[in-house]
Amino acid sequence: MKILGIDSSGLVASVAVATEEDLLGEFTICYKKTHSQTLLPMLDELAQMIELDLETIDAIAVASGPGSFTGLRIGSATVKGLALALEKPVIEVPTLYALAYNFCGQERIVCPLMDARRNQTYTALFRFDKTKIQALKEQCAVDIHEIIEEINGIGESVVFLGDGAPVFQQAIKEQLRVPYMFAPPCLSKQKAGSLASLAVQYYIEGNVIDAALHKPEYLRLSQAERERMEKEHASN
């Protein structure tokens, strides 16, 4: 089994190919280029390096959200186009599940944080039973203070990762009352290798969809949509 994974949900662009037993290759970059410029060239380079015929993959996994609205749209369009052309199913992996999977096997609670602006974060809470991931709190968009209080209520040590970790570092230091750590840079951002490895489990469980049915899960309205609704409300 070969699963192609693509993650463009945040600042990082990442592609990888995984099997049940191995990570065959991963190409990850975090630089000042748009995902529309990087994803397909990265995929082409990766395929050449591991001598991959895309016709031989079994499914394409994508970070389905939440995350950057633009990044999610680019990733979804890329995956949908490839999957339709190759006649392969799509595996939708929630972004924060894939991000947390960087710490697969971790004994601490894992709390990914993505900066959602306006003092809000896309977040969730996870626990691992070996390679199995269990959600203690499902993906949501909340004020940072809300997730801190929830962690305090659980009363267990936690590891934070994601682009929101440095953004909310001061609030965490001031308000958190349990032992905690921040992930090192090599584990703190999205990695398509983690996404593809988790997607292997999804594929085995039959958790796939037809490419035509795939769409991102934003969790909340975009800033433009929120501003439009605020203007409409103010005018009424």
PDB file of N, CA and C in Angstrom, residues 15 22-23 89-90 130 151 156 186 202 206 221:
ATOM      1  N   VAL A  15       4.869  17.349   1.219  1.00  0.00           N
ATOM      2  CA  VAL A  15       4.357  16.169   0.514  1.00  0.00           C
ATOM      3  C   VAL A  15       5.155  14.962   0.967  1.00  0.00           C
ATOM      4  N   ASP A  22       6.800   1.945   6.227  1.00  0.00           N
ATOM      5  CA  ASP A  22       7.903   2.859   5.979  1.00  0.00           C
ATOM      6  C   ASP A  22       7.407   4.221   5.491  1.00  0.00           C
ATOM      7  N   LEU A  23       8.234   5.227   5.718  1.00  0.00           N
ATOM      8  CA  LEU A  23       8.048   6.545   5.103  1.00  0.00           C
ATOM      9  C   LEU A  23       9.045   6.599   3.955  1.00  0.00           C
ATOM     10  N   PRO A  89      -9.017   7.319  -4.635  1.00  0.00           N
ATOM     11  CA  PRO A  89      -9.826   7.925  -3.574  1.00  0.00           C
ATOM     12  C   PRO A  89      -9.025   8.934  -2.764  1.00  0.00           C
ATOM     13  N   VAL A  90      -9.729   9.750  -2.023  1.00  0.00           N
ATOM     14  CA  VAL A  90      -9.121  10.756  -1.158  1.00  0.00           C
ATOM     15  C   VAL A  90      -9.317  10.357   0.303  1.00  0.00           C
ATOM     16  N   LYS A 130      -0.116   3.944  22.143  1.00  0.00           N
ATOM     17  CA  LYS A 130       0.875   3.495  21.160  1.00  0.00           C
ATOM     18  C   LYS A 130       0.700   4.322  19.887  1.00  0.00           C
ATOM     19  N   ILE A 151      -7.201  22.491  29.920  1.00  0.00           N
ATOM     20  CA  ILE A 151      -6.018  21.693  30.251  1.00  0.00           C
ATOM     21  C   ILE A 151      -5.781  21.708  31.761  1.00  0.00           C
ATOM     22  N   GLU A 156      -3.114  17.180  33.705  1.00  0.00           N
ATOM     23  CA  GLU A 156      -1.997  16.343  33.261  1.00  0.00           C
ATOM     24  C   GLU A 156      -1.010  17.166  32.451  1.00  0.00           C
ATOM     25  N   CYS A 186      11.771  21.034  14.853  1.00  0.00           N
ATOM     26  CA  CYS A 186      11.687  19.912  13.915  1.00  0.00           C
ATOM     27  C   CYS A 186      10.388  19.130  14.038  1.00  0.00           C
ATOM     28  N   TYR A 202      -6.300   5.205   8.358  1.00  0.00           N
ATOM     29  CA  TYR A 202      -7.608   5.546   7.817  1.00  0.00           C
ATOM     30  C   TYR A 202      -7.958   4.638   6.641  1.00  0.00           C
ATOM     31  N   GLY A 206     -10.976   1.787   5.934  1.00  0.00           N
ATOM     32  CA  GLY A 206     -11.949   2.103   4.888  1.00  0.00           C
ATOM     33  C   GLY A 206     -12.444   3.525   4.921  1.00  0.00           C
ATOM     34  N   LEU A 221     -16.032  30.990   9.598  1.00  0.00           N
ATOM     35  CA  LEU A 221     -16.087  31.807   8.392  1.00  0.00           C
ATOM     36  C   LEU A 221     -14.756  32.523   8.173  1.00  0.00           C
TER      37      LEU A 221
END
